[in-house]
């Protein structure tokens, strides 16, 4: 592809270079497709056409500025890495707005255009692109596939999630019943919202009569933007409005995305008016989702709002028992208790830890023991260790009882000071891994027996005085969070 070649020769050489590049590119495409999934790939990456190579840089063309910017930020690094892995001489990828390199087209190859990176696509080409994008859009499924593992059978029910579970079951049995439309599920990360939505979807599609569309709010937005880009918003709307059940996961993503919210609002109304079921999840209740339009929040709160609370120790044990049983690897009860005690944040992490233990046991053919657990999960457990310092404990406790921080280490023995000091020692023992002598030193060089006495005294008082116990528990919770 140099200026010295001309006419037919130039085209011929360009073609053979292109053949080689095409082979590499098709391999890269297969990998990308596997990495990002079919929908993502078709929506964004399939629009890429390869341009010329210049030194260590290859140009990739995208039909619009929007697409180019999107692909650059989302996939730029990955594209460079993949090209470099295929062809080590290529170190950089340049993304630009432009039509496919003409030599790649079977017809209409034009020598004088070889290697040019003309940014302005011809009008006919735009129409073609739009038509192509449009048919792509309608060809693949509107919704994301349902995960077959997330069913009602595999969902472990306990106090924190029983209400949400019951509501989900109810919707799966009788969609669009008054009072349950929309169903709004909310709760923290990894507590089972997505699991319940998929369970509803699987249950409903099992009969084959009900059409269900499940997608994250994020995907909803991308699809909407893609529809605008391909001038096919009408099709997009129609597709959405033709489903029996629409489920949108993680709605909080739409905060600040006004146009998408608007579109969702209209879809929502059209579906509910037509007697279809909507299921939505978010990390907060409708009233706490500030940043969503008021009218949308109001409508979201009109059906059934069900929250999933943080897990309890009992629920965590049940979940672990169920997952351990399903794996077929025997896991001793004390290991399950240890995990349920240590990993309290969410079910996803709990599950991850158990999966790792099980994989390890399978791989090495060794039984799961408490020692092995501590070893295998070393990093996870460390991250979950409470990192409260004695100073923090002293500060919080002093604030709570309105005494001076210096009194934590002073020699004053008045009860108004001595009792909070004992509580702080007790909490230091409970929440840190410091030894008794270490704790004593932080409290004005007191002896370890003083700390021991404080721990015993506070424990005893907590048993006798429930108001006091509540105070201490409250402090503990504040320090732990
Ligand atoms: P969320 O959508 O609320 O962030 P997910 O539904 O993705 O959480 O749940 C995270 C993981 O924890 C999933 O693998 C899910 O199967 C599992 N999980 C959550 N709650 C339960 C439960 N009650 N019983 C069984 N598995 C659960
Ligand atoms: Mg989720």
Short mmCIF file of N, CA, C and O in Angstrom, two decimals, residues 304-357:
data_model
loop_
_atom_site.label_atom_id
_atom_site.label_comp_id
_atom_site.label_asym_id
_atom_site.label_seq_id
_atom_site.Cartn_x
_atom_site.Cartn_y
_atom_site.Cartn_z
N UNK A 304 -46.75 -3.64 44.22
CA UNK A 304 -46.23 -4.26 45.44
C UNK A 304 -44.75 -3.93 45.56
O UNK A 304 -43.98 -4.13 44.64
N UNK A 305 -44.39 -3.38 46.71
CA UNK A 305 -42.98 -3.06 46.95
C UNK A 305 -42.47 -4.03 48.01
O UNK A 305 -43.03 -4.11 49.10
N UNK A 306 -41.46 -4.81 47.68
CA UNK A 306 -40.96 -5.81 48.62
C UNK A 306 -39.45 -5.64 48.80
O UNK A 306 -38.72 -5.60 47.81
N UNK A 307 -39.02 -5.54 50.03
CA UNK A 307 -37.58 -5.41 50.23
C UNK A 307 -36.96 -6.71 50.71
O UNK A 307 -37.59 -7.52 51.38
N UNK A 308 -35.71 -6.87 50.32
CA UNK A 308 -34.93 -8.01 50.80
C UNK A 308 -33.94 -7.45 51.81
O UNK A 308 -33.13 -6.58 51.46
N UNK A 309 -34.03 -7.91 53.04
CA UNK A 309 -33.15 -7.38 54.08
C UNK A 309 -31.80 -8.07 54.04
O UNK A 309 -31.65 -9.13 53.44
N UNK A 310 -30.87 -7.49 54.76
CA UNK A 310 -29.56 -8.12 54.89
C UNK A 310 -29.73 -9.51 55.51
O UNK A 310 -30.66 -9.74 56.28
N UNK A 311 -28.85 -10.42 55.15
CA UNK A 311 -28.99 -11.79 55.64
C UNK A 311 -28.77 -11.87 57.15
O UNK A 311 -28.04 -11.07 57.71
N UNK A 312 -29.38 -12.85 57.75
CA UNK A 312 -29.09 -13.16 59.15
C UNK A 312 -28.14 -14.36 59.17
O UNK A 312 -27.98 -15.05 58.15
N UNK A 313 -27.58 -14.60 60.33
CA UNK A 313 -26.70 -15.76 60.48
C UNK A 313 -27.42 -17.05 60.08
O UNK A 313 -26.89 -17.87 59.34
N UNK A 314 -28.67 -17.19 60.54
CA UNK A 314 -29.44 -18.40 60.24
C UNK A 314 -29.63 -18.58 58.73
O UNK A 314 -29.47 -19.68 58.21
N UNK A 315 -29.96 -17.49 58.05
CA UNK A 315 -30.16 -17.60 56.60
C UNK A 315 -28.86 -17.97 55.90
O UNK A 315 -28.84 -18.79 54.98
N UNK A 316 -27.79 -17.35 56.39
CA UNK A 316 -26.50 -17.66 55.74
C UNK A 316 -26.16 -19.15 55.90
O UNK A 316 -25.68 -19.79 54.97
N UNK A 317 -26.44 -19.68 57.09
CA UNK A 317 -26.19 -21.11 57.31
C UNK A 317 -27.07 -21.94 56.36
O UNK A 317 -26.58 -22.86 55.70
N UNK A 318 -28.34 -21.60 56.27
CA UNK A 318 -29.23 -22.38 55.39
C UNK A 318 -28.74 -22.35 53.96
O UNK A 318 -28.76 -23.36 53.26
N UNK A 319 -28.35 -21.16 53.50
CA UNK A 319 -27.89 -21.04 52.12
C UNK A 319 -26.65 -21.90 51.91
O UNK A 319 -26.53 -22.66 50.94
N UNK A 320 -25.72 -21.82 52.86
CA UNK A 320 -24.48 -22.61 52.73
C UNK A 320 -24.80 -24.10 52.74
O UNK A 320 -24.24 -24.86 51.95
N UNK A 321 -25.69 -24.50 53.63
CA UNK A 321 -26.05 -25.92 53.70
C UNK A 321 -26.62 -26.39 52.37
O UNK A 321 -26.25 -27.44 51.85
N UNK A 322 -27.51 -25.57 51.82
CA UNK A 322 -28.14 -25.96 50.57
C UNK A 322 -27.13 -26.05 49.43
O UNK A 322 -27.14 -26.98 48.63
N UNK A 323 -26.23 -25.06 49.38
CA UNK A 323 -25.26 -25.07 48.28
C UNK A 323 -24.22 -26.17 48.46
O UNK A 323 -23.75 -26.75 47.48
N UNK A 324 -23.85 -26.43 49.70
CA UNK A 324 -22.88 -27.50 49.95
C UNK A 324 -23.50 -28.85 49.57
O UNK A 324 -22.86 -29.67 48.91
N UNK A 325 -24.77 -29.04 49.95
CA UNK A 325 -25.44 -30.31 49.63
C UNK A 325 -25.51 -30.49 48.12
O UNK A 325 -25.25 -31.57 47.60
N UNK A 326 -25.83 -29.40 47.41
CA UNK A 326 -25.95 -29.49 45.95
C UNK A 326 -24.61 -29.85 45.31
O UNK A 326 -24.57 -30.47 44.25
N UNK A 327 -23.52 -29.46 45.95
CA UNK A 327 -22.20 -29.71 45.35
C UNK A 327 -21.76 -31.15 45.53
O UNK A 327 -20.89 -31.63 44.81
N UNK A 328 -22.33 -31.82 46.52
CA UNK A 328 -21.95 -33.20 46.76
C UNK A 328 -20.66 -33.36 47.56
O UNK A 328 -20.26 -34.48 47.87
N UNK A 329 -20.00 -32.26 47.88
CA UNK A 329 -18.78 -32.35 48.69
C UNK A 329 -19.16 -32.15 50.16
O UNK A 329 -19.83 -31.19 50.50
N UNK A 330 -18.76 -33.09 51.03
CA UNK A 330 -19.13 -32.91 52.44
C UNK A 330 -18.37 -31.73 53.06
O UNK A 330 -17.15 -31.66 52.96
N UNK A 331 -19.12 -30.81 53.64
CA UNK A 331 -18.49 -29.68 54.31
C UNK A 331 -18.95 -29.70 55.77
O UNK A 331 -20.14 -29.65 56.03
N UNK A 332 -18.00 -29.82 56.71
CA UNK A 332 -18.38 -29.92 58.12
C UNK A 332 -19.16 -28.69 58.60
O UNK A 332 -18.91 -27.57 58.13
N UNK A 333 -20.08 -28.92 59.53
CA UNK A 333 -20.92 -27.83 60.04
C UNK A 333 -20.07 -26.69 60.60
O UNK A 333 -20.41 -25.52 60.44
N UNK A 334 -18.96 -27.03 61.22
CA UNK A 334 -18.20 -25.92 61.82
C UNK A 334 -17.54 -25.04 60.77
O UNK A 334 -17.31 -23.86 61.02
N UNK A 335 -17.30 -25.61 59.61
CA UNK A 335 -16.78 -24.76 58.52
C UNK A 335 -17.88 -23.83 58.02
O UNK A 335 -17.65 -22.63 57.80
N UNK A 336 -19.09 -24.37 57.88
CA UNK A 336 -20.21 -23.53 57.43
C UNK A 336 -20.46 -22.40 58.43
O UNK A 336 -20.67 -21.25 58.06
N UNK A 337 -20.42 -22.74 59.71
CA UNK A 337 -20.62 -21.72 60.74
C UNK A 337 -19.54 -20.65 60.67
O UNK A 337 -19.80 -19.46 60.80
N UNK A 338 -18.33 -21.13 60.49
CA UNK A 338 -17.21 -20.20 60.40
C UNK A 338 -17.43 -19.21 59.24
O UNK A 338 -17.30 -18.00 59.40
N UNK A 339 -17.82 -19.74 58.07
CA UNK A 339 -18.06 -18.87 56.92
C UNK A 339 -19.21 -17.90 57.17
O UNK A 339 -19.12 -16.71 56.88
N UNK A 340 -20.30 -18.44 57.73
CA UNK A 340 -21.48 -17.60 57.96
C UNK A 340 -21.17 -16.50 58.97
O UNK A 340 -21.77 -15.44 58.96
N UNK A 341 -20.24 -16.78 59.82
CA UNK A 341 -19.85 -15.80 60.82
C UNK A 341 -18.93 -14.75 60.22
O UNK A 341 -19.02 -13.56 60.52
N UNK A 342 -18.04 -15.19 59.36
CA UNK A 342 -17.01 -14.29 58.83
C UNK A 342 -17.50 -13.45 57.64
O UNK A 342 -17.11 -12.30 57.50
N UNK A 343 -18.27 -14.07 56.75
CA UNK A 343 -18.66 -13.35 55.53
C UNK A 343 -20.12 -12.95 55.64
O UNK A 343 -21.02 -13.74 55.36
N UNK A 344 -20.34 -11.74 56.05
CA UNK A 344 -21.70 -11.31 56.35
C UNK A 344 -22.23 -10.33 55.31
O UNK A 344 -23.39 -9.97 55.34
N UNK A 345 -21.36 -9.90 54.41
CA UNK A 345 -21.75 -8.82 53.50
C UNK A 345 -22.88 -9.21 52.57
O UNK A 345 -23.91 -8.55 52.54
N UNK A 346 -22.70 -10.25 51.78
CA UNK A 346 -23.80 -10.66 50.90
C UNK A 346 -23.65 -12.10 50.44
O UNK A 346 -22.62 -12.73 50.62
N UNK A 347 -24.72 -12.58 49.84
CA UNK A 347 -24.77 -13.99 49.48
C UNK A 347 -23.77 -14.32 48.37
O UNK A 347 -23.19 -15.39 48.33
N UNK A 348 -23.56 -13.35 47.49
CA UNK A 348 -22.66 -13.61 46.38
C UNK A 348 -21.26 -13.96 46.89
O UNK A 348 -20.64 -14.90 46.44
N UNK A 349 -20.80 -13.19 47.86
CA UNK A 349 -19.45 -13.45 48.39
C UNK A 349 -19.40 -14.74 49.18
O UNK A 349 -18.41 -15.48 49.14
N UNK A 350 -20.48 -14.99 49.88
CA UNK A 350 -20.56 -16.22 50.67
C UNK A 350 -20.47 -17.43 49.73
O UNK A 350 -19.71 -18.36 49.95
N UNK A 351 -21.25 -17.35 48.67
CA UNK A 351 -21.29 -18.40 47.67
C UNK A 351 -19.91 -18.55 47.01
O UNK A 351 -19.44 -19.67 46.80
N UNK A 352 -19.29 -17.43 46.72
CA UNK A 352 -17.97 -17.46 46.09
C UNK A 352 -16.96 -18.18 46.97
O UNK A 352 -16.16 -18.98 46.49
N UNK A 353 -17.01 -17.89 48.26
CA UNK A 353 -16.08 -18.52 49.20
C UNK A 353 -16.31 -20.03 49.25
O UNK A 353 -15.37 -20.82 49.17
N UNK A 354 -17.57 -20.40 49.34
CA UNK A 354 -17.89 -21.84 49.40
C UNK A 354 -17.47 -22.53 48.11
O UNK A 354 -16.88 -23.62 48.14
N UNK A 355 -17.73 -21.90 46.99
CA UNK A 355 -17.35 -22.49 45.71
C UNK A 355 -15.85 -22.73 45.63
O UNK A 355 -15.40 -23.73 45.10
N UNK A 356 -15.11 -21.77 46.15
CA UNK A 356 -13.67 -21.94 46.09
C UNK A 356 -13.23 -23.13 46.95
O UNK A 356 -12.39 -23.93 46.54
N UNK A 357 -13.83 -23.25 48.12
CA UNK A 357 -13.50 -24.38 49.00
C UNK A 357 -13.79 -25.70 48.32
O UNK A 357 -12.99 -26.65 48.36
#
